[in-house]
PDB file of C-alpha atoms in Angstrom:
ATOM      1  CA  VAL I 441     -59.108   9.428  21.219  1.00  0.00           C
ATOM      2  CA  GLU I 442     -56.427  12.071  20.727  1.00  0.00           C
ATOM      3  CA  GLU I 443     -54.151  13.817  23.221  1.00  0.00           C
ATOM      4  CA  ASP I 444     -51.833  16.768  22.697  1.00  0.00           C
ATOM      5  CA  ARG I 445     -48.364  15.688  23.846  1.00  0.00           C
ATOM      6  CA  GLU I 446     -44.731  16.752  23.331  1.00  0.00           C
ATOM      7  CA  ASP I 447     -42.027  14.406  22.014  1.00  0.00           C
ATOM      8  CA  SER I 448     -38.667  13.922  23.708  1.00  0.00           C
ATOM      9  CA  CYS I 449     -37.185  16.982  21.975  1.00  0.00           C
ATOM     10  CA  GLY I 450     -40.082  19.367  22.611  1.00  0.00           C
ATOM     11  CA  ALA I 451     -41.961  19.269  19.276  1.00  0.00           C
ATOM     12  CA  GLU I 452     -45.713  19.581  19.770  1.00  0.00           C
ATOM     13  CA  GLY I 453     -47.878  17.078  17.972  1.00  0.00           C
ATOM     14  CA  VAL I 454     -50.901  14.798  18.166  1.00  0.00           C
ATOM     15  CA  VAL I 455     -50.418  11.251  19.472  1.00  0.00           C
ATOM     16  CA  ARG I 456     -53.136   8.721  18.600  1.00  0.00           C
ATOM     17  CA  TYR I 457     -53.778   5.830  20.972  1.00  0.00           C
ATOM     18  CA  PRO I 458     -56.059   2.817  20.495  1.00  0.00           C
ATOM     19  CA  ARG I 459     -59.541   3.068  21.967  1.00  0.00           C
ATOM     20  CA  GLY I 460     -59.452   2.615  25.709  1.00  0.00           C
ATOM     21  CA  MET I 461     -55.680   3.261  25.970  1.00  0.00           C
ATOM     22  CA  ALA I 462     -55.693   7.061  25.984  1.00  0.00           C
ATOM     23  CA  GLY I 463     -53.263   8.396  28.560  1.00  0.00           C
ATOM     24  CA  LEU I 464     -52.086   4.939  29.736  1.00  0.00           C
ATOM     25  CA  ASP I 465     -48.340   4.295  29.683  1.00  0.00           C
ATOM     26  CA  ALA I 466     -47.866   7.501  27.722  1.00  0.00           C
ATOM     27  CA  PRO I 467     -44.430   9.075  28.026  1.00  0.00           C
ATOM     28  CA  ALA I 468     -44.225  12.160  30.199  1.00  0.00           C
ATOM     29  CA  PRO I 469     -43.767  15.408  28.301  1.00  0.00           C
ATOM     30  CA  VAL I 470     -40.133  16.603  28.181  1.00  0.00           C
ATOM     31  CA  LYS I 471     -39.380  20.153  27.161  1.00  0.00           C
ATOM     32  CA  GLY I 472     -36.284  20.889  25.090  1.00  0.00           C
ATOM     33  CA  ARG I 473     -35.001  21.576  21.598  1.00  0.00           C
ATOM     34  CA  SER I 474     -36.597  20.367  18.403  1.00  0.00           C
ATOM     35  CA  GLN I 475     -36.011  16.801  17.264  1.00  0.00           C
ATOM     36  CA  GLU I 476     -33.842  17.909  14.349  1.00  0.00           C
ATOM     37  CA  GLY I 477     -31.624  20.055  16.621  1.00  0.00           C
ATOM     38  CA  CYS I 478     -31.154  17.173  19.053  1.00  0.00           C
ATOM     39  CA  ALA I 479     -30.108  14.807  16.291  1.00  0.00           C
ATOM     40  CA  GLN I 480     -27.519  17.252  15.013  1.00  0.00           C
ATOM     41  CA  GLN I 481     -25.840  17.924  18.368  1.00  0.00           C
ATOM     42  CA  LEU I 482     -25.919  14.434  19.903  1.00  0.00           C
ATOM     43  CA  ASP I 483     -25.461  11.051  18.289  1.00  0.00           C
ATOM     44  CA  LEU I 484     -28.034   8.978  20.131  1.00  0.00           C
ATOM     45  CA  ASP I 485     -26.844   5.817  18.378  1.00  0.00           C
ATOM     46  CA  GLY I 486     -23.191   6.531  19.182  1.00  0.00           C
ATOM     47  CA  SER I 487     -20.694   3.741  18.595  1.00  0.00           C
ATOM     48  CA  VAL I 488     -17.349   2.935  20.157  1.00  0.00           C
ATOM     49  CA  ALA I 489     -15.528   3.430  16.851  1.00  0.00           C
ATOM     50  CA  GLU I 490     -16.946   6.927  16.429  1.00  0.00           C
ATOM     51  CA  ALA I 491     -16.026   7.836  19.995  1.00  0.00           C
ATOM     52  CA  ARG I 492     -12.458   6.610  19.461  1.00  0.00           C
ATOM     53  CA  ARG I 493     -12.165   8.575  16.209  1.00  0.00           C
ATOM     54  CA  LEU I 494     -13.335  11.783  17.886  1.00  0.00           C
ATOM     55  CA  PHE I 495     -10.995  11.167  20.822  1.00  0.00           C
ATOM     56  CA  ILE I 496      -7.935  10.822  18.561  1.00  0.00           C
ATOM     57  CA  LYS I 497      -8.944  13.924  16.605  1.00  0.00           C
ATOM     58  CA  TRP I 498      -9.276  15.909  19.834  1.00  0.00           C
ATOM     59  CA  VAL I 499      -5.922  14.823  21.280  1.00  0.00           C
ATOM     60  CA  LEU I 500      -4.158  15.753  18.024  1.00  0.00           C
ATOM     61  CA  SER I 501      -5.710  19.213  18.272  1.00  0.00           C
ATOM     62  CA  THR I 502      -3.977  19.705  21.656  1.00  0.00           C
ATOM     63  CA  ALA I 503      -0.490  19.768  20.066  1.00  0.00           C
ATOM     64  CA  THR I 504      -0.153  23.482  20.780  1.00  0.00           C
ATOM     65  CA  VAL I 505       1.764  25.566  23.273  1.00  0.00           C
ATOM     66  CA  GLU I 506      -1.452  26.859  24.848  1.00  0.00           C
ATOM     67  CA  GLN I 507      -2.713  23.325  25.562  1.00  0.00           C
ATOM     68  CA  GLU I 508       0.722  22.422  26.941  1.00  0.00           C
ATOM     69  CA  GLU I 509       0.462  25.334  29.377  1.00  0.00           C
ATOM     70  CA  LEU I 510      -3.076  24.293  30.346  1.00  0.00           C
ATOM     71  CA  LEU I 511      -1.958  20.711  30.968  1.00  0.00           C
ATOM     72  CA  LEU I 512       0.947  21.815  33.164  1.00  0.00           C
ATOM     73  CA  ARG I 513      -1.319  24.162  35.125  1.00  0.00           C
ATOM     74  CA  ASN I 514      -4.357  21.895  35.645  1.00  0.00           C
ATOM     75  CA  GLY I 515      -2.747  18.465  35.425  1.00  0.00           C
ATOM     76  CA  ARG I 516      -5.232  17.235  32.817  1.00  0.00           C
ATOM     77  CA  LEU I 517      -7.207  18.151  29.706  1.00  0.00           C
ATOM     78  CA  THR I 518     -10.970  17.645  29.466  1.00  0.00           C
ATOM     79  CA  THR I 519     -13.430  17.422  26.601  1.00  0.00           C
ATOM     80  CA  THR I 520     -16.953  16.169  25.954  1.00  0.00           C
ATOM     81  CA  LEU I 521     -17.362  13.884  22.948  1.00  0.00           C
ATOM     82  CA  PRO I 522     -20.779  14.424  21.299  1.00  0.00           C
ATOM     83  CA  VAL I 523     -21.509  10.688  21.429  1.00  0.00           C
ATOM     84  CA  ARG I 524     -23.756   8.880  23.888  1.00  0.00           C
ATOM     85  CA  ILE I 525     -22.688   5.298  24.524  1.00  0.00           C
ATOM     86  CA  GLU I 526     -25.260   2.668  25.443  1.00  0.00           C
ATOM     87  CA  ASP I 527     -24.884   0.822  28.721  1.00  0.00           C
ATOM     88  CA  SER I 528     -23.970  -2.415  26.981  1.00  0.00           C
ATOM     89  CA  LEU I 529     -21.102  -0.744  25.067  1.00  0.00           C
ATOM     90  CA  ARG I 530     -19.549   1.338  27.844  1.00  0.00           C
ATOM     91  CA  HIS I 531     -17.246  -1.472  28.966  1.00  0.00           C
ATOM     92  CA  GLN I 532     -16.082  -1.885  25.367  1.00  0.00           C
ATOM     93  CA  LEU I 533     -15.301   1.840  25.110  1.00  0.00           C
ATOM     94  CA  LEU I 534     -13.342   1.713  28.366  1.00  0.00           C
ATOM     95  CA  SER I 535     -11.307  -1.223  27.054  1.00  0.00           C
ATOM     96  CA  THR I 536     -10.634   0.613  23.783  1.00  0.00           C
ATOM     97  CA  LEU I 537      -9.332   3.781  25.464  1.00  0.00           C
ATOM     98  CA  ARG I 538      -7.633   2.045  28.389  1.00  0.00           C
ATOM     99  CA  ALA I 539      -4.235   2.260  26.638  1.00  0.00           C
ATOM    100  CA  TYR I 540      -4.394   6.066  26.868  1.00  0.00           C
ATOM    101  CA  GLU I 541      -4.973   6.057  30.661  1.00  0.00           C
ATOM    102  CA  VAL I 542      -8.058   8.262  30.414  1.00  0.00           C
ATOM    103  CA  GLN I 543     -10.978   8.742  32.776  1.00  0.00           C
ATOM    104  CA  ILE I 544     -14.436   8.454  31.218  1.00  0.00           C
ATOM    105  CA  LYS I 545     -17.743   9.746  32.536  1.00  0.00           C
ATOM    106  CA  HIS I 546     -21.046   9.258  30.748  1.00  0.00           C
ATOM    107  CA  ARG I 547     -23.411  12.205  30.832  1.00  0.00           C
ATOM    108  CA  ARG I 548     -26.684  13.059  29.153  1.00  0.00           C
ATOM    109  CA  ARG I 549     -24.945  15.558  26.853  1.00  0.00           C
ATOM    110  CA  GLY I 550     -22.233  13.080  25.765  1.00  0.00           C
ATOM    111  CA  THR I 551     -19.084  11.289  26.910  1.00  0.00           C
ATOM    112  CA  VAL I 552     -16.710  13.289  29.143  1.00  0.00           C
ATOM    113  CA  VAL I 553     -13.014  12.357  28.795  1.00  0.00           C
ATOM    114  CA  HIS I 554     -10.196  13.441  31.139  1.00  0.00           C
ATOM    115  CA  LEU I 555      -6.657  13.095  29.718  1.00  0.00           C
ATOM    116  CA  THR I 556      -3.634  13.348  32.029  1.00  0.00           C
ATOM    117  CA  ALA I 557      -0.033  14.142  31.133  1.00  0.00           C
ATOM    118  CA  ALA I 558       0.888  10.446  31.311  1.00  0.00           C
ATOM    119  CA  GLY I 559      -1.962   9.556  28.980  1.00  0.00           C
ATOM    120  CA  ARG I 560      -0.920  12.271  26.533  1.00  0.00           C
ATOM    121  CA  THR I 561       2.634  10.916  26.519  1.00  0.00           C
ATOM    122  CA  LYS I 562       1.279   7.413  25.903  1.00  0.00           C
ATOM    123  CA  PHE I 563      -0.776   8.761  23.008  1.00  0.00           C
ATOM    124  CA  GLN I 564       2.333  10.354  21.480  1.00  0.00           C
ATOM    125  CA  GLN I 565       4.080   6.983  21.606  1.00  0.00           C
ATOM    126  CA  LEU I 566       1.195   5.085  20.014  1.00  0.00           C
ATOM    127  CA  HIS I 567       0.515   7.733  17.345  1.00  0.00           C
ATOM    128  CA  SER I 568       3.983   9.203  16.818  1.00  0.00           C
ATOM    129  CA  SER I 569       3.620   9.904  13.087  1.00  0.00           C
ATOM    130  CA  GLU I 570       0.223  11.585  13.433  1.00  0.00           C
ATOM    131  CA  TRP I 571       1.477  13.620  16.410  1.00  0.00           C
ATOM    132  CA  GLN I 572       4.554  14.884  14.547  1.00  0.00           C
ATOM    133  CA  LEU I 573       2.369  15.822  11.589  1.00  0.00           C
ATOM    134  CA  ALA I 574       0.047  17.804  13.869  1.00  0.00           C
ATOM    135  CA  LYS I 575       2.980  19.661  15.487  1.00  0.00           C
ATOM    136  CA  ARG I 576       4.470  20.500  12.072  1.00  0.00           C
ATOM    137  CA  SER I 577       1.115  21.871  10.988  1.00  0.00           C
ATOM    138  CA  VAL I 578       0.989  24.134  14.060  1.00  0.00           C
ATOM    139  CA  SER I 579       4.600  25.263  13.531  1.00  0.00           C
ATOM    140  CA  THR I 580       3.927  26.067   9.874  1.00  0.00           C
ATOM    141  CA  GLN I 581       0.911  28.162  10.827  1.00  0.00           C
ATOM    142  CA  LEU I 582       2.965  30.037  13.437  1.00  0.00           C
ATOM    143  CA  ALA I 583       5.739  30.686  10.916  1.00  0.00           C
ATOM    144  CA  SER I 584       3.286  32.093   8.378  1.00  0.00           C
ATOM    145  CA  GLU I 585       1.951  34.487  11.012  1.00  0.00           C
ATOM    146  CA  CYS I 586       5.462  35.658  11.964  1.00  0.00           C
ATOM    147  CA  GLU I 587       6.740  36.044   8.400  1.00  0.00           C
ATOM    148  CA  ALA I 588       7.436  39.657   7.447  1.00  0.00           C
ATOM    149  CA  PRO I 589       5.308  41.140   4.649  1.00  0.00           C
ATOM    150  CA  ARG I 590       6.775  40.985   1.171  1.00  0.00           C
ATOM    151  CA  VAL I 591       7.321  44.516  -0.101  1.00  0.00           C
ATOM    152  CA  LYS I 592       8.289  45.194  -3.687  1.00  0.00           C
ATOM    153  CA  ARG I 593      11.249  47.600  -3.871  1.00  0.00           C
ATOM    154  CA  LEU I 594      13.910  48.607  -6.349  1.00  0.00           C
ATOM    155  CA  ARG I 595      17.475  47.338  -6.204  1.00  0.00           C
ATOM    156  CA  SER I 596      20.478  49.508  -5.306  1.00  0.00           C
ATOM    157  CA  GLU I 597      22.131  51.847  -7.822  1.00  0.00           C
ATOM    158  CA  ASP I 598      24.729  49.319  -8.988  1.00  0.00           C
ATOM    159  CA  SER I 599      22.075  46.744 -10.005  1.00  0.00           C
ATOM    160  CA  ASP I 600      20.434  46.349 -13.371  1.00  0.00           C
ATOM    161  CA  GLY I 601      17.349  48.264 -12.246  1.00  0.00           C
ATOM    162  CA  GLU I 602      14.940  45.322 -12.216  1.00  0.00           C
ATOM    163  CA  PRO I 603      12.522  45.083  -9.263  1.00  0.00           C
ATOM    164  CA  CYS I 604      13.011  42.413  -6.598  1.00  0.00           C
ATOM    165  CA  TRP I 605      11.175  41.120  -3.536  1.00  0.00           C
ATOM    166  CA  ASP I 606      12.417  42.440  -0.210  1.00  0.00           C
ATOM    167  CA  ARG I 607      11.273  40.667   2.977  1.00  0.00           C
ATOM    168  CA  SER I 608      12.453  43.387   5.337  1.00  0.00           C
ATOM    169  CA  PRO I 609       9.789  45.356   7.257  1.00  0.00           C
ATOM    170  CA  PRO I 610       8.267  48.288   5.345  1.00  0.00           C
ATOM    171  CA  PHE I 611       9.548  50.712   7.988  1.00  0.00           C
ATOM    172  CA  GLU I 612      12.376  50.962  10.504  1.00  0.00           C
ATOM    173  CA  VAL I 613      12.111  52.248  14.069  1.00  0.00           C
ATOM    174  CA  MET I 614      14.611  55.060  14.644  1.00  0.00           C
ATOM    175  CA  ALA I 615      16.412  55.146  17.972  1.00  0.00           C
ATOM    176  CA  PRO I 616      16.430  58.452  19.915  1.00  0.00           C
ATOM    177  CA  SER I 617      20.165  58.879  19.270  1.00  0.00           C
ATOM    178  CA  GLU I 618      19.454  58.853  15.539  1.00  0.00           C
ATOM    179  CA  GLY I 619      17.306  61.959  15.696  1.00  0.00           C
ATOM    180  CA  PRO I 620      19.821  64.349  14.075  1.00  0.00           C
ATOM    181  CA  ALA I 621      20.304  61.885  11.231  1.00  0.00           C
ATOM    182  CA  ALA I 622      16.700  62.431  10.220  1.00  0.00           C
ATOM    183  CA  SER I 623      17.707  65.691   8.579  1.00  0.00           C
ATOM    184  CA  LEU I 624      19.816  63.877   5.974  1.00  0.00           C
ATOM    185  CA  SER I 625      18.537  64.056   2.450  1.00  0.00           C
ATOM    186  CA  ALA I 626      17.226  60.996   0.667  1.00  0.00           C
ATOM    187  CA  SER I 627      20.295  60.848  -1.573  1.00  0.00           C
ATOM    188  CA  ALA I 628      22.660  60.853   1.406  1.00  0.00           C
ATOM    189  CA  GLN I 629      20.717  58.010   3.027  1.00  0.00           C
ATOM    190  CA  ASN I 630      20.818  55.955  -0.164  1.00  0.00           C
ATOM    191  CA  GLY I 631      24.554  56.513  -0.410  1.00  0.00           C
ATOM    192  CA  ALA I 632      25.062  55.315   3.156  1.00  0.00           C
ATOM    193  CA  CYS I 633      22.976  52.207   2.487  1.00  0.00           C
ATOM    194  CA  ALA I 634      24.977  51.454  -0.647  1.00  0.00           C
ATOM    195  CA  ALA I 635      28.221  51.838   1.291  1.00  0.00           C
ATOM    196  CA  ARG I 636      27.022  49.388   3.948  1.00  0.00           C
ATOM    197  CA  ALA I 637      25.942  46.935   1.273  1.00  0.00           C
ATOM    198  CA  ASP I 638      29.523  46.800  -0.036  1.00  0.00           C
ATOM    199  CA  LEU I 639      30.783  45.435   3.285  1.00  0.00           C
ATOM    200  CA  PRO I 640      30.308  41.622   3.385  1.00  0.00           C
ATOM    201  CA  ASN I 641      30.571  41.474   7.189  1.00  0.00           C
ATOM    202  CA  ASN I 642      27.506  43.677   7.665  1.00  0.00           C
ATOM    203  CA  GLU I 643      25.109  41.579   5.566  1.00  0.00           C
ATOM    204  CA  PRO I 644      24.269  38.906   8.170  1.00  0.00           C
ATOM    205  CA  LYS I 645      23.892  41.592  10.828  1.00  0.00           C
ATOM    206  CA  SER I 646      21.422  43.627   8.752  1.00  0.00           C
ATOM    207  CA  GLU I 647      19.479  40.487   7.900  1.00  0.00           C
ATOM    208  CA  ALA I 648      19.191  39.500  11.560  1.00  0.00           C
ATOM    209  CA  ALA I 649      18.078  43.008  12.469  1.00  0.00           C
ATOM    210  CA  SER I 650      15.259  42.897   9.911  1.00  0.00           C
ATOM    211  CA  VAL I 651      13.702  39.826  11.576  1.00  0.00           C
ATOM    212  CA  SER I 652      11.901  40.272  14.876  1.00  0.00           C
ATOM    213  CA  ILE I 653      12.927  38.284  17.921  1.00  0.00           C
ATOM    214  CA  GLU I 654       9.552  36.530  17.961  1.00  0.00           C
ATOM    215  CA  CYS I 655      10.138  35.141  14.475  1.00  0.00           C
ATOM    216  CA  ARG I 656      13.673  34.055  15.342  1.00  0.00           C
ATOM    217  CA  LEU I 657      12.436  32.273  18.441  1.00  0.00           C
ATOM    218  CA  ALA I 658       9.636  30.624  16.449  1.00  0.00           C
ATOM    219  CA  ARG I 659      12.229  29.334  13.962  1.00  0.00           C
ATOM    220  CA  ILE I 660      14.369  27.923  16.775  1.00  0.00           C
ATOM    221  CA  GLN I 661      11.323  26.313  18.408  1.00  0.00           C
ATOM    222  CA  ARG I 662      10.487  24.525  15.161  1.00  0.00           C
ATOM    223  CA  LYS I 663      14.016  23.142  15.079  1.00  0.00           C
ATOM    224  CA  ILE I 664      13.654  22.005  18.693  1.00  0.00           C
ATOM    225  CA  ASP I 665      10.410  20.173  17.896  1.00  0.00           C
ATOM    226  CA  SER I 666      12.157  18.209  15.138  1.00  0.00           C
ATOM    227  CA  CYS I 667      15.396  17.743  17.106  1.00  0.00           C
ATOM    228  CA  THR I 668      16.494  14.112  17.517  1.00  0.00           C
ATOM    229  CA  SER I 669      20.064  14.237  18.866  1.00  0.00           C
ATOM    230  CA  PRO I 670      21.563  15.674  22.074  1.00  0.00           C
ATOM    231  CA  VAL I 671      24.303  17.433  20.093  1.00  0.00           C
ATOM    232  CA  GLN I 672      21.735  19.332  18.066  1.00  0.00           C
ATOM    233  CA  ALA I 673      19.807  20.142  21.249  1.00  0.00           C
ATOM    234  CA  GLU I 674      22.914  21.706  22.830  1.00  0.00           C
ATOM    235  CA  SER I 675      23.530  23.861  19.752  1.00  0.00           C
ATOM    236  CA  LEU I 676      19.914  25.061  19.730  1.00  0.00           C
ATOM    237  CA  LEU I 677      20.108  25.972  23.413  1.00  0.00           C
ATOM    238  CA  ALA I 678      23.318  27.868  22.727  1.00  0.00           C
ATOM    239  CA  GLU I 679      21.514  29.726  19.959  1.00  0.00           C
ATOM    240  CA  LEU I 680      18.716  30.605  22.375  1.00  0.00           C
ATOM    241  CA  SER I 681      21.231  31.940  24.898  1.00  0.00           C
ATOM    242  CA  ASN I 682      22.219  34.662  22.400  1.00  0.00           C
ATOM    243  CA  GLU I 683      18.676  36.063  22.302  1.00  0.00           C
ATOM    244  CA  GLN I 684      17.600  38.889  24.606  1.00  0.00           C
ATOM    245  CA  VAL I 685      14.342  37.405  25.899  1.00  0.00           C
ATOM    246  CA  THR I 686      12.274  39.796  28.003  1.00  0.00           C
ATOM    247  CA  SER I 687       9.226  38.981  30.075  1.00  0.00           C
ATOM    248  CA  GLU I 688       6.931  40.216  27.280  1.00  0.00           C
ATOM    249  CA  VAL I 689       8.685  38.052  24.683  1.00  0.00           C
ATOM    250  CA  LEU I 690       8.643  35.090  27.075  1.00  0.00           C
ATOM    251  CA  LEU I 691       4.889  35.454  27.483  1.00  0.00           C
ATOM    252  CA  SER I 692       4.107  35.900  23.783  1.00  0.00           C
ATOM    253  CA  THR I 693       6.346  33.124  22.397  1.00  0.00           C
ATOM    254  CA  ARG I 694       6.082  30.534  25.220  1.00  0.00           C
ATOM    255  CA  VAL I 695       9.739  29.713  24.638  1.00  0.00           C
ATOM    256  CA  GLY I 696      10.112  28.911  28.333  1.00  0.00           C
ATOM    257  CA  VAL I 697       7.713  25.979  27.963  1.00  0.00           C
ATOM    258  CA  THR I 698       9.742  24.706  25.016  1.00  0.00           C
ATOM    259  CA  VAL I 699      12.978  24.797  27.012  1.00  0.00           C
ATOM    260  CA  LYS I 700      11.346  23.032  29.983  1.00  0.00           C
ATOM    261  CA  ARG I 701      10.028  20.338  27.661  1.00  0.00           C
ATOM    262  CA  MET I 702      13.517  19.868  26.212  1.00  0.00           C
ATOM    263  CA  ARG I 703      14.900  19.537  29.739  1.00  0.00           C
ATOM    264  CA  LYS I 704      12.485  16.670  30.422  1.00  0.00           C
ATOM    265  CA  THR I 705      13.182  15.016  27.070  1.00  0.00           C
ATOM    266  CA  TYR I 706      16.952  14.993  27.637  1.00  0.00           C
ATOM    267  CA  ALA I 707      16.840  14.412  31.392  1.00  0.00           C
ATOM    268  CA  SER I 708      19.630  11.823  31.063  1.00  0.00           C
ATOM    269  CA  HIS I 709      22.059  14.442  29.667  1.00  0.00           C
ATOM    270  CA  PRO I 710      23.290  16.662  32.534  1.00  0.00           C
ATOM    271  CA  ALA I 711      24.813  19.262  30.202  1.00  0.00           C
ATOM    272  CA  ILE I 712      21.489  19.900  28.456  1.00  0.00           C
ATOM    273  CA  VAL I 713      19.586  19.983  31.754  1.00  0.00           C
ATOM    274  CA  THR I 714      22.025  22.504  33.250  1.00  0.00           C
ATOM    275  CA  GLN I 715      21.942  24.671  30.137  1.00  0.00           C
ATOM    276  CA  ALA I 716      18.125  24.641  29.995  1.00  0.00           C
ATOM    277  CA  GLU I 717      17.761  25.470  33.689  1.00  0.00           C
ATOM    278  CA  GLY I 718      20.206  28.350  33.306  1.00  0.00           C
ATOM    279  CA  LEU I 719      18.213  29.833  30.438  1.00  0.00           C
ATOM    280  CA  VAL I 720      14.897  29.612  32.288  1.00  0.00           C
ATOM    281  CA  SER I 721      16.447  31.102  35.425  1.00  0.00           C
ATOM    282  CA  ARG I 722      17.943  33.995  33.471  1.00  0.00           C
ATOM    283  CA  TRP I 723      14.720  34.767  31.602  1.00  0.00           C
ATOM    284  CA  THR I 724      12.506  34.677  34.692  1.00  0.00           C
ATOM    285  CA  GLN I 725      14.679  36.943  36.853  1.00  0.00           C
TER     286      GLN I 725
END
């Protein structure tokens, strides 16, 4: 006796039963994706070790400014691990992740994990080396995005004539007051540039002008992430106070979040707390 049935993932097929048992105790048809698709998206034989590995990988991926903002706004971070834990192993999983102060919910699609700010701080303490490596990787990626394009140009007239790499932007924005200067010939402009190059005091100023404020703030934020002493923290805050941070720059660089995080890190140093609060107050006015 044969009956047309569907398996648990929706694949049609023919199920053969012994004589006299057709239709008895047969599983009810469940519609869904194919069996191969279900196996790829959900580990039905999920283990505690695999769930812990995916949890650590996910928390390390939250070492970004965007996730920091989301955590401060919502009070927690949430993800669904594509692993289904059996009833007999759920207590073992809870004991394994108890050190991170997480909340676990078991659903049909996987294991839902809620991570609070306290749990994230506990994770940073237990996995300090891996966390620092993840933050350095994010900072390196941000620096590569902010780095100015390398343009090949010729040296000035007093050089040997060999080409060199110039990291300055390929164009310069002219202020409205510089409009009449646009009528200068190319030779006059080159002569003025050569005259400025002879002055040693103007070199740092021209170099700072060629780097955008976003890149300078990104460089300072990388130093803050690797900062380990209060003295260095005060000097970095003083360096930030020299930057003209507008609301657009504050939104694009998230430097305000970095300063607030530094204020919490050095909460026992009143000078750093006062300096950080002053910067945030000035930028948000």
